[in-house]
């Protein structure tokens, strides 16, 4: 029985990076960083935009999102040291109070 339990553990790896605003390179605190196809592997950036994320070994893409910015997909083999998000140009036409 122990053999079957130990075989069930998946291989994981740790990824570290930083999310910044493409306009002025300021940190984006509170952005969500998620392994594509594996939503249980996600992290939120801290006050300086940094994150550490444990993902399955076969993860190839991260999805990075934050309100007011365009969601991007970043290859894991890319440079995670400075992931840049661009602000969206959409605006609200109506506000309901």
PDB file of N, CA and C in Angstrom:
ATOM      1  N   UNK A   1       0.814  -1.190   0.000  1.00  0.00           N
ATOM      2  CA  UNK A   1       0.000   0.000   0.000  1.00  0.00           C
ATOM      3  C   UNK A   1       0.864   1.263   0.000  1.00  0.00           C
ATOM      4  N   UNK A   2       1.967   1.267   0.717  1.00  0.00           N
ATOM      5  CA  UNK A   2       2.834   2.431   0.746  1.00  0.00           C
ATOM      6  C   UNK A   2       3.452   2.717  -0.613  1.00  0.00           C
ATOM      7  N   UNK A   3       3.743   1.671  -1.369  1.00  0.00           N
ATOM      8  CA  UNK A   3       4.305   1.849  -2.699  1.00  0.00           C
ATOM      9  C   UNK A   3       3.367   2.648  -3.591  1.00  0.00           C
ATOM     10  N   UNK A   4       2.097   2.365  -3.567  1.00  0.00           N
ATOM     11  CA  UNK A   4       1.136   3.070  -4.395  1.00  0.00           C
ATOM     12  C   UNK A   4       0.979   4.529  -3.966  1.00  0.00           C
ATOM     13  N   UNK A   5       1.045   4.787  -2.675  1.00  0.00           N
ATOM     14  CA  UNK A   5       0.926   6.157  -2.193  1.00  0.00           C
ATOM     15  C   UNK A   5       2.130   6.993  -2.601  1.00  0.00           C
ATOM     16  N   UNK A   6       3.314   6.451  -2.508  1.00  0.00           N
ATOM     17  CA  UNK A   6       4.500   7.217  -2.864  1.00  0.00           C
ATOM     18  C   UNK A   6       4.580   7.457  -4.369  1.00  0.00           C
ATOM     19  N   UNK A   7       4.026   6.579  -5.170  1.00  0.00           N
ATOM     20  CA  UNK A   7       4.043   6.765  -6.618  1.00  0.00           C
ATOM     21  C   UNK A   7       3.085   7.857  -7.056  1.00  0.00           C
ATOM     22  N   UNK A   8       2.141   8.235  -6.198  1.00  0.00           N
ATOM     23  CA  UNK A   8       1.141   9.233  -6.565  1.00  0.00           C
ATOM     24  C   UNK A   8       1.664  10.664  -6.480  1.00  0.00           C
ATOM     25  N   UNK A   9       2.779  10.890  -5.797  1.00  0.00           N
ATOM     26  CA  UNK A   9       3.310  12.238  -5.675  1.00  0.00           C
ATOM     27  C   UNK A   9       3.885  12.707  -7.009  1.00  0.00           C
ATOM     28  N   UNK A  10       3.470  13.889  -7.446  1.00  0.00           N
ATOM     29  CA  UNK A  10       3.934  14.429  -8.720  1.00  0.00           C
ATOM     30  C   UNK A  10       5.231  15.200  -8.519  1.00  0.00           C
ATOM     31  N   UNK A  11       6.027  15.259  -9.551  1.00  0.00           N
ATOM     32  CA  UNK A  11       7.255  16.045  -9.529  1.00  0.00           C
ATOM     33  C   UNK A  11       6.881  17.517  -9.690  1.00  0.00           C
ATOM     34  N   UNK A  12       7.470  18.382  -8.870  1.00  0.00           N
ATOM     35  CA  UNK A  12       7.207  19.819  -8.967  1.00  0.00           C
ATOM     36  C   UNK A  12       8.523  20.577  -9.019  1.00  0.00           C
ATOM     37  N   UNK A  13       8.428  21.827  -9.428  1.00  0.00           N
ATOM     38  CA  UNK A  13       9.590  22.708  -9.416  1.00  0.00           C
ATOM     39  C   UNK A  13       9.138  24.087  -8.952  1.00  0.00           C
ATOM     40  N   UNK A  14      10.062  24.858  -8.464  1.00  0.00           N
ATOM     41  CA  UNK A  14       9.758  26.180  -7.933  1.00  0.00           C
ATOM     42  C   UNK A  14      10.186  27.249  -8.936  1.00  0.00           C
ATOM     43  N   UNK A  15       9.289  28.203  -9.187  1.00  0.00           N
ATOM     44  CA  UNK A  15       9.583  29.314 -10.088  1.00  0.00           C
ATOM     45  C   UNK A  15       9.513  30.615  -9.306  1.00  0.00           C
ATOM     46  N   UNK A  16      10.423  31.524  -9.595  1.00  0.00           N
ATOM     47  CA  UNK A  16      10.427  32.834  -8.956  1.00  0.00           C
ATOM     48  C   UNK A  16      10.472  33.890 -10.037  1.00  0.00           C
ATOM     49  N   UNK A  17       9.848  35.030  -9.771  1.00  0.00           N
ATOM     50  CA  UNK A  17       9.864  36.113 -10.736  1.00  0.00           C
ATOM     51  C   UNK A  17       9.313  37.389 -10.143  1.00  0.00           C
ATOM     52  N   UNK A  18       9.168  38.399 -10.998  1.00  0.00           N
ATOM     53  CA  UNK A  18       8.676  39.708 -10.578  1.00  0.00           C
ATOM     54  C   UNK A  18       7.782  40.262 -11.672  1.00  0.00           C
ATOM     55  N   UNK A  19       6.652  40.832 -11.274  1.00  0.00           N
ATOM     56  CA  UNK A  19       5.696  41.414 -12.217  1.00  0.00           C
ATOM     57  C   UNK A  19       5.731  42.934 -12.067  1.00  0.00           C
ATOM     58  N   UNK A  20       5.938  43.632 -13.204  1.00  0.00           N
ATOM     59  CA  UNK A  20       6.006  45.095 -13.185  1.00  0.00           C
ATOM     60  C   UNK A  20       5.083  45.695 -14.238  1.00  0.00           C
ATOM     61  N   UNK A  21       4.814  46.988 -14.088  1.00  0.00           N
ATOM     62  CA  UNK A  21       4.020  47.757 -15.047  1.00  0.00           C
ATOM     63  C   UNK A  21       4.930  48.092 -16.227  1.00  0.00           C
ATOM     64  N   UNK A  22       4.498  47.778 -17.434  1.00  0.00           N
ATOM     65  CA  UNK A  22       5.325  48.026 -18.621  1.00  0.00           C
ATOM     66  C   UNK A  22       5.585  49.513 -18.839  1.00  0.00           C
ATOM     67  N   UNK A  23       4.692  50.372 -18.348  1.00  0.00           N
ATOM     68  CA  UNK A  23       4.827  51.815 -18.578  1.00  0.00           C
ATOM     69  C   UNK A  23       5.972  52.433 -17.785  1.00  0.00           C
ATOM     70  N   UNK A  24       6.038  52.124 -16.481  1.00  0.00           N
ATOM     71  CA  UNK A  24       7.049  52.778 -15.653  1.00  0.00           C
ATOM     72  C   UNK A  24       7.884  51.817 -14.809  1.00  0.00           C
ATOM     73  N   UNK A  25       7.739  50.525 -15.065  1.00  0.00           N
ATOM     74  CA  UNK A  25       8.489  49.466 -14.371  1.00  0.00           C
ATOM     75  C   UNK A  25       8.217  49.406 -12.860  1.00  0.00           C
ATOM     76  N   UNK A  26       7.104  49.995 -12.414  1.00  0.00           N
ATOM     77  CA  UNK A  26       6.754  49.903 -10.995  1.00  0.00           C
ATOM     78  C   UNK A  26       6.200  48.512 -10.700  1.00  0.00           C
ATOM     79  N   UNK A  27       6.369  48.014  -9.477  1.00  0.00           N
ATOM     80  CA  UNK A  27       5.881  46.676  -9.141  1.00  0.00           C
ATOM     81  C   UNK A  27       4.351  46.612  -9.191  1.00  0.00           C
ATOM     82  N   UNK A  28       3.839  45.456  -9.597  1.00  0.00           N
ATOM     83  CA  UNK A  28       2.395  45.224  -9.603  1.00  0.00           C
ATOM     84  C   UNK A  28       2.102  44.259  -8.457  1.00  0.00           C
ATOM     85  N   UNK A  29       1.667  44.810  -7.332  1.00  0.00           N
ATOM     86  CA  UNK A  29       1.336  44.002  -6.164  1.00  0.00           C
ATOM     87  C   UNK A  29      -0.077  43.462  -6.297  1.00  0.00           C
ATOM     88  N   UNK A  30      -0.266  42.182  -5.976  1.00  0.00           N
ATOM     89  CA  UNK A  30      -1.588  41.569  -6.020  1.00  0.00           C
ATOM     90  C   UNK A  30      -1.937  40.904  -7.330  1.00  0.00           C
ATOM     91  N   UNK A  31      -1.002  40.842  -8.275  1.00  0.00           N
ATOM     92  CA  UNK A  31      -1.252  40.156  -9.546  1.00  0.00           C
ATOM     93  C   UNK A  31      -1.291  38.640  -9.301  1.00  0.00           C
ATOM     94  N   UNK A  32      -2.108  37.948 -10.073  1.00  0.00           N
ATOM     95  CA  UNK A  32      -2.206  36.499  -9.968  1.00  0.00           C
ATOM     96  C   UNK A  32      -1.298  35.851 -11.004  1.00  0.00           C
ATOM     97  N   UNK A  33      -0.483  34.906 -10.557  1.00  0.00           N
ATOM     98  CA  UNK A  33       0.401  34.132 -11.435  1.00  0.00           C
ATOM     99  C   UNK A  33      -0.033  32.679 -11.295  1.00  0.00           C
ATOM    100  N   UNK A  34      -0.412  32.065 -12.412  1.00  0.00           N
ATOM    101  CA  UNK A  34      -0.996  30.714 -12.388  1.00  0.00           C
ATOM    102  C   UNK A  34      -0.364  29.837 -13.457  1.00  0.00           C
ATOM    103  N   UNK A  35      -0.159  28.565 -13.121  1.00  0.00           N
ATOM    104  CA  UNK A  35       0.320  27.600 -14.114  1.00  0.00           C
ATOM    105  C   UNK A  35      -0.851  27.283 -15.045  1.00  0.00           C
ATOM    106  N   UNK A  36      -0.676  27.501 -16.342  1.00  0.00           N
ATOM    107  CA  UNK A  36      -1.745  27.252 -17.299  1.00  0.00           C
ATOM    108  C   UNK A  36      -2.135  25.775 -17.260  1.00  0.00           C
ATOM    109  N   UNK A  37      -3.434  25.521 -17.132  1.00  0.00           N
ATOM    110  CA  UNK A  37      -3.930  24.157 -17.083  1.00  0.00           C
ATOM    111  C   UNK A  37      -3.852  23.533 -15.705  1.00  0.00           C
ATOM    112  N   UNK A  38      -3.364  24.280 -14.740  1.00  0.00           N
ATOM    113  CA  UNK A  38      -3.217  23.770 -13.381  1.00  0.00           C
ATOM    114  C   UNK A  38      -3.546  24.890 -12.387  1.00  0.00           C
ATOM    115  N   UNK A  39      -4.849  25.291 -12.312  1.00  0.00           N
ATOM    116  CA  UNK A  39      -5.226  26.445 -11.493  1.00  0.00           C
ATOM    117  C   UNK A  39      -4.932  26.296  -9.995  1.00  0.00           C
ATOM    118  N   UNK A  40      -4.725  25.072  -9.525  1.00  0.00           N
ATOM    119  CA  UNK A  40      -4.376  24.896  -8.113  1.00  0.00           C
ATOM    120  C   UNK A  40      -2.941  25.344  -7.840  1.00  0.00           C
ATOM    121  N   UNK A  41      -2.157  25.551  -8.897  1.00  0.00           N
ATOM    122  CA  UNK A  41      -0.790  26.072  -8.762  1.00  0.00           C
ATOM    123  C   UNK A  41      -0.812  27.552  -9.101  1.00  0.00           C
ATOM    124  N   UNK A  42      -1.059  28.375  -8.089  1.00  0.00           N
ATOM    125  CA  UNK A  42      -1.103  29.811  -8.327  1.00  0.00           C
ATOM    126  C   UNK A  42      -0.500  30.560  -7.148  1.00  0.00           C
ATOM    127  N   UNK A  43      -0.141  31.811  -7.411  1.00  0.00           N
ATOM    128  CA  UNK A  43       0.434  32.674  -6.380  1.00  0.00           C
ATOM    129  C   UNK A  43      -0.005  34.104  -6.649  1.00  0.00           C
ATOM    130  N   UNK A  44       0.105  34.942  -5.634  1.00  0.00           N
ATOM    131  CA  UNK A  44      -0.198  36.363  -5.752  1.00  0.00           C
ATOM    132  C   UNK A  44       1.099  37.124  -5.471  1.00  0.00           C
ATOM    133  N   UNK A  45       1.377  38.134  -6.295  1.00  0.00           N
ATOM    134  CA  UNK A  45       2.611  38.902  -6.105  1.00  0.00           C
ATOM    135  C   UNK A  45       2.552  39.720  -4.822  1.00  0.00           C
ATOM    136  N   UNK A  46       3.724  39.921  -4.202  1.00  0.00           N
ATOM    137  CA  UNK A  46       3.795  40.693  -2.960  1.00  0.00           C
ATOM    138  C   UNK A  46       3.962  42.182  -3.275  1.00  0.00           C
ATOM    139  N   UNK A  47       4.280  42.983  -2.265  1.00  0.00           N
ATOM    140  CA  UNK A  47       4.332  44.436  -2.426  1.00  0.00           C
ATOM    141  C   UNK A  47       5.387  44.922  -3.422  1.00  0.00           C
ATOM    142  N   UNK A  48       6.416  44.135  -3.670  1.00  0.00           N
ATOM    143  CA  UNK A  48       7.405  44.553  -4.680  1.00  0.00           C
ATOM    144  C   UNK A  48       7.245  43.786  -5.991  1.00  0.00           C
ATOM    145  N   UNK A  49       6.082  43.130  -6.169  1.00  0.00           N
ATOM    146  CA  UNK A  49       5.772  42.439  -7.416  1.00  0.00           C
ATOM    147  C   UNK A  49       6.371  41.049  -7.536  1.00  0.00           C
ATOM    148  N   UNK A  50       7.047  40.576  -6.493  1.00  0.00           N
ATOM    149  CA  UNK A  50       7.715  39.274  -6.551  1.00  0.00           C
ATOM    150  C   UNK A  50       6.760  38.129  -6.228  1.00  0.00           C
ATOM    151  N   UNK A  51       7.069  36.964  -6.785  1.00  0.00           N
ATOM    152  CA  UNK A  51       6.287  35.762  -6.493  1.00  0.00           C
ATOM    153  C   UNK A  51       7.192  34.544  -6.487  1.00  0.00           C
ATOM    154  N   UNK A  52       6.748  33.523  -5.768  1.00  0.00           N
ATOM    155  CA  UNK A  52       7.355  32.197  -5.795  1.00  0.00           C
ATOM    156  C   UNK A  52       6.214  31.226  -5.977  1.00  0.00           C
ATOM    157  N   UNK A  53       6.365  30.319  -6.924  1.00  0.00           N
ATOM    158  CA  UNK A  53       5.279  29.430  -7.305  1.00  0.00           C
ATOM    159  C   UNK A  53       5.794  28.012  -7.497  1.00  0.00           C
ATOM    160  N   UNK A  54       5.126  27.054  -6.886  1.00  0.00           N
ATOM    161  CA  UNK A  54       5.446  25.646  -7.075  1.00  0.00           C
ATOM    162  C   UNK A  54       4.511  25.092  -8.140  1.00  0.00           C
ATOM    163  N   UNK A  55       5.082  24.572  -9.234  1.00  0.00           N
ATOM    164  CA  UNK A  55       4.283  24.096 -10.370  1.00  0.00           C
ATOM    165  C   UNK A  55       4.660  22.663 -10.727  1.00  0.00           C
ATOM    166  N   UNK A  56       3.754  21.938 -11.399  1.00  0.00           N
ATOM    167  CA  UNK A  56       4.111  20.605 -11.892  1.00  0.00           C
ATOM    168  C   UNK A  56       5.297  20.691 -12.852  1.00  0.00           C
ATOM    169  N   UNK A  57       6.116  19.680 -12.869  1.00  0.00           N
ATOM    170  CA  UNK A  57       7.329  19.643 -13.688  1.00  0.00           C
ATOM    171  C   UNK A  57       7.049  19.892 -15.172  1.00  0.00           C
ATOM    172  N   UNK A  58       5.884  19.459 -15.649  1.00  0.00           N
ATOM    173  CA  UNK A  58       5.576  19.583 -17.086  1.00  0.00           C
ATOM    174  C   UNK A  58       4.931  20.928 -17.455  1.00  0.00           C
ATOM    175  N   UNK A  59       4.879  21.882 -16.551  1.00  0.00           N
ATOM    176  CA  UNK A  59       4.306  23.198 -16.838  1.00  0.00           C
ATOM    177  C   UNK A  59       5.172  23.939 -17.848  1.00  0.00           C
ATOM    178  N   UNK A  60       4.542  24.451 -18.905  1.00  0.00           N
ATOM    179  CA  UNK A  60       5.281  25.178 -19.933  1.00  0.00           C
ATOM    180  C   UNK A  60       4.889  26.651 -20.014  1.00  0.00           C
ATOM    181  N   UNK A  61       3.728  27.022 -19.435  1.00  0.00           N
ATOM    182  CA  UNK A  61       3.218  28.383 -19.577  1.00  0.00           C
ATOM    183  C   UNK A  61       2.622  28.890 -18.267  1.00  0.00           C
ATOM    184  N   UNK A  62       2.893  30.151 -17.962  1.00  0.00           N
ATOM    185  CA  UNK A  62       2.256  30.820 -16.834  1.00  0.00           C
ATOM    186  C   UNK A  62       1.262  31.845 -17.367  1.00  0.00           C
ATOM    187  N   UNK A  63       0.153  32.034 -16.648  1.00  0.00           N
ATOM    188  CA  UNK A  63      -0.837  33.051 -16.983  1.00  0.00           C
ATOM    189  C   UNK A  63      -0.770  34.103 -15.881  1.00  0.00           C
ATOM    190  N   UNK A  64      -0.538  35.364 -16.280  1.00  0.00           N
ATOM    191  CA  UNK A  64      -0.404  36.445 -15.316  1.00  0.00           C
ATOM    192  C   UNK A  64      -1.527  37.447 -15.565  1.00  0.00           C
ATOM    193  N   UNK A  65      -2.265  37.789 -14.480  1.00  0.00           N
ATOM    194  CA  UNK A  65      -3.400  38.702 -14.638  1.00  0.00           C
ATOM    195  C   UNK A  65      -3.529  39.639 -13.447  1.00  0.00           C
ATOM    196  N   UNK A  66      -4.127  40.808 -13.717  1.00  0.00           N
ATOM    197  CA  UNK A  66      -4.421  41.791 -12.687  1.00  0.00           C
ATOM    198  C   UNK A  66      -5.457  42.750 -13.249  1.00  0.00           C
ATOM    199  N   UNK A  67      -6.370  43.204 -12.405  1.00  0.00           N
ATOM    200  CA  UNK A  67      -7.423  44.118 -12.836  1.00  0.00           C
ATOM    201  C   UNK A  67      -6.801  45.382 -13.414  1.00  0.00           C
ATOM    202  N   UNK A  68      -7.284  45.791 -14.592  1.00  0.00           N
ATOM    203  CA  UNK A  68      -6.770  46.996 -15.240  1.00  0.00           C
ATOM    204  C   UNK A  68      -5.595  46.754 -16.159  1.00  0.00           C
ATOM    205  N   UNK A  69      -5.131  45.495 -16.215  1.00  0.00           N
ATOM    206  CA  UNK A  69      -4.003  45.141 -17.079  1.00  0.00           C
ATOM    207  C   UNK A  69      -4.412  43.986 -17.991  1.00  0.00           C
ATOM    208  N   UNK A  70      -3.757  43.893 -19.143  1.00  0.00           N
ATOM    209  CA  UNK A  70      -4.010  42.787 -20.055  1.00  0.00           C
ATOM    210  C   UNK A  70      -3.427  41.506 -19.482  1.00  0.00           C
ATOM    211  N   UNK A  71      -4.206  40.429 -19.539  1.00  0.00           N
ATOM    212  CA  UNK A  71      -3.712  39.114 -19.115  1.00  0.00           C
ATOM    213  C   UNK A  71      -2.720  38.618 -20.149  1.00  0.00           C
ATOM    214  N   UNK A  72      -1.589  38.095 -19.681  1.00  0.00           N
ATOM    215  CA  UNK A  72      -0.585  37.575 -20.615  1.00  0.00           C
ATOM    216  C   UNK A  72      -0.256  36.128 -20.277  1.00  0.00           C
ATOM    217  N   UNK A  73       0.263  35.429 -21.277  1.00  0.00           N
ATOM    218  CA  UNK A  73       0.790  34.079 -21.099  1.00  0.00           C
ATOM    219  C   UNK A  73       2.291  34.161 -21.349  1.00  0.00           C
ATOM    220  N   UNK A  74       3.044  33.587 -20.429  1.00  0.00           N
ATOM    221  CA  UNK A  74       4.503  33.674 -20.481  1.00  0.00           C
ATOM    222  C   UNK A  74       5.088  32.270 -20.486  1.00  0.00           C
ATOM    223  N   UNK A  75       5.969  31.949 -21.448  1.00  0.00           N
ATOM    224  CA  UNK A  75       6.610  30.632 -21.415  1.00  0.00           C
ATOM    225  C   UNK A  75       7.503  30.517 -20.175  1.00  0.00           C
ATOM    226  N   UNK A  76       7.477  29.353 -19.558  1.00  0.00           N
ATOM    227  CA  UNK A  76       8.271  29.128 -18.344  1.00  0.00           C
ATOM    228  C   UNK A  76       9.753  29.265 -18.629  1.00  0.00           C
ATOM    229  N   UNK A  77      10.191  28.963 -19.837  1.00  0.00           N
ATOM    230  CA  UNK A  77      11.608  29.083 -20.160  1.00  0.00           C
ATOM    231  C   UNK A  77      12.002  30.523 -20.475  1.00  0.00           C
ATOM    232  N   UNK A  78      11.026  31.433 -20.448  1.00  0.00           N
ATOM    233  CA  UNK A  78      11.312  32.842 -20.695  1.00  0.00           C
ATOM    234  C   UNK A  78      11.912  33.503 -19.466  1.00  0.00           C
ATOM    235  N   UNK A  79      12.171  34.797 -19.559  1.00  0.00           N
ATOM    236  CA  UNK A  79      12.757  35.551 -18.457  1.00  0.00           C
ATOM    237  C   UNK A  79      11.667  35.915 -17.455  1.00  0.00           C
ATOM    238  N   UNK A  80      11.636  35.228 -16.312  1.00  0.00           N
ATOM    239  CA  UNK A  80      10.637  35.489 -15.285  1.00  0.00           C
ATOM    240  C   UNK A  80      11.098  36.584 -14.329  1.00  0.00           C
ATOM    241  N   UNK A  81      12.306  37.097 -14.511  1.00  0.00           N
ATOM    242  CA  UNK A  81      12.836  38.107 -13.599  1.00  0.00           C
ATOM    243  C   UNK A  81      12.054  39.412 -13.705  1.00  0.00           C
ATOM    244  N   UNK A  82      11.521  39.732 -14.873  1.00  0.00           N
ATOM    245  CA  UNK A  82      10.777  40.984 -15.054  1.00  0.00           C
ATOM    246  C   UNK A  82       9.652  40.769 -16.056  1.00  0.00           C
ATOM    247  N   UNK A  83       8.523  40.292 -15.567  1.00  0.00           N
ATOM    248  CA  UNK A  83       7.343  40.100 -16.406  1.00  0.00           C
ATOM    249  C   UNK A  83       6.593  41.419 -16.427  1.00  0.00           C
ATOM    250  N   UNK A  84       6.342  41.951 -17.616  1.00  0.00           N
ATOM    251  CA  UNK A  84       5.717  43.260 -17.725  1.00  0.00           C
ATOM    252  C   UNK A  84       4.266  43.145 -18.181  1.00  0.00           C
ATOM    253  N   UNK A  85       3.375  43.808 -17.426  1.00  0.00           N
ATOM    254  CA  UNK A  85       1.962  43.878 -17.790  1.00  0.00           C
ATOM    255  C   UNK A  85       1.665  45.260 -18.352  1.00  0.00           C
ATOM    256  N   UNK A  86       0.832  45.304 -19.397  1.00  0.00           N
ATOM    257  CA  UNK A  86       0.415  46.569 -20.004  1.00  0.00           C
ATOM    258  C   UNK A  86      -1.008  46.882 -19.584  1.00  0.00           C
ATOM    259  N   UNK A  87      -1.245  48.152 -19.276  1.00  0.00           N
ATOM    260  CA  UNK A  87      -2.584  48.579 -18.880  1.00  0.00           C
ATOM    261  C   UNK A  87      -3.559  48.415 -20.040  1.00  0.00           C
ATOM    262  N   UNK A  88      -4.805  48.073 -19.720  1.00  0.00           N
ATOM    263  CA  UNK A  88      -5.832  47.977 -20.753  1.00  0.00           C
ATOM    264  C   UNK A  88      -6.345  49.376 -21.057  1.00  0.00           C
ATOM    265  N   UNK A  89      -6.839  49.571 -22.239  1.00  0.00           N
ATOM    266  CA  UNK A  89      -7.336  50.889 -22.642  1.00  0.00           C
ATOM    267  C   UNK A  89      -8.864  50.947 -22.598  1.00  0.00           C
ATOM    268  N   UNK A  90      -9.484  49.953 -21.995  1.00  0.00           N
ATOM    269  CA  UNK A  90     -10.938  49.941 -21.890  1.00  0.00           C
ATOM    270  C   UNK A  90     -11.379  50.845 -20.762  1.00  0.00           C
ATOM    271  N   UNK A  91     -12.513  51.495 -20.965  1.00  0.00           N
ATOM    272  CA  UNK A  91     -13.071  52.332 -19.917  1.00  0.00           C
ATOM    273  C   UNK A  91     -14.546  51.998 -19.748  1.00  0.00           C
ATOM    274  N   UNK A  92     -15.075  52.350 -18.611  1.00  0.00           N
ATOM    275  CA  UNK A  92     -16.490  52.092 -18.341  1.00  0.00           C
ATOM    276  C   UNK A  92     -17.332  53.205 -18.952  1.00  0.00           C
ATOM    277  N   UNK A  93     -18.430  52.812 -19.582  1.00  0.00           N
ATOM    278  CA  UNK A  93     -19.350  53.796 -20.159  1.00  0.00           C
ATOM    279  C   UNK A  93     -20.432  54.209 -19.166  1.00  0.00           C
ATOM    280  N   UNK A  94     -20.765  53.326 -18.258  1.00  0.00           N
ATOM    281  CA  UNK A  94     -21.805  53.623 -17.289  1.00  0.00           C
ATOM    282  C   UNK A  94     -21.377  53.158 -15.909  1.00  0.00           C
ATOM    283  N   UNK A  95     -21.861  53.865 -14.912  1.00  0.00           N
ATOM    284  CA  UNK A  95     -21.630  53.471 -13.540  1.00  0.00           C
ATOM    285  C   UNK A  95     -22.987  53.412 -12.854  1.00  0.00           C
ATOM    286  N   UNK A  96     -23.288  52.286 -12.219  1.00  0.00           N
ATOM    287  CA  UNK A  96     -24.541  52.120 -11.502  1.00  0.00           C
ATOM    288  C   UNK A  96     -24.252  52.267 -10.022  1.00  0.00           C
ATOM    289  N   UNK A  97     -25.009  53.143  -9.381  1.00  0.00           N
ATOM    290  CA  UNK A  97     -24.809  53.398  -7.959  1.00  0.00           C
ATOM    291  C   UNK A  97     -25.943  52.793  -7.152  1.00  0.00           C
TER     292      UNK A  97
END
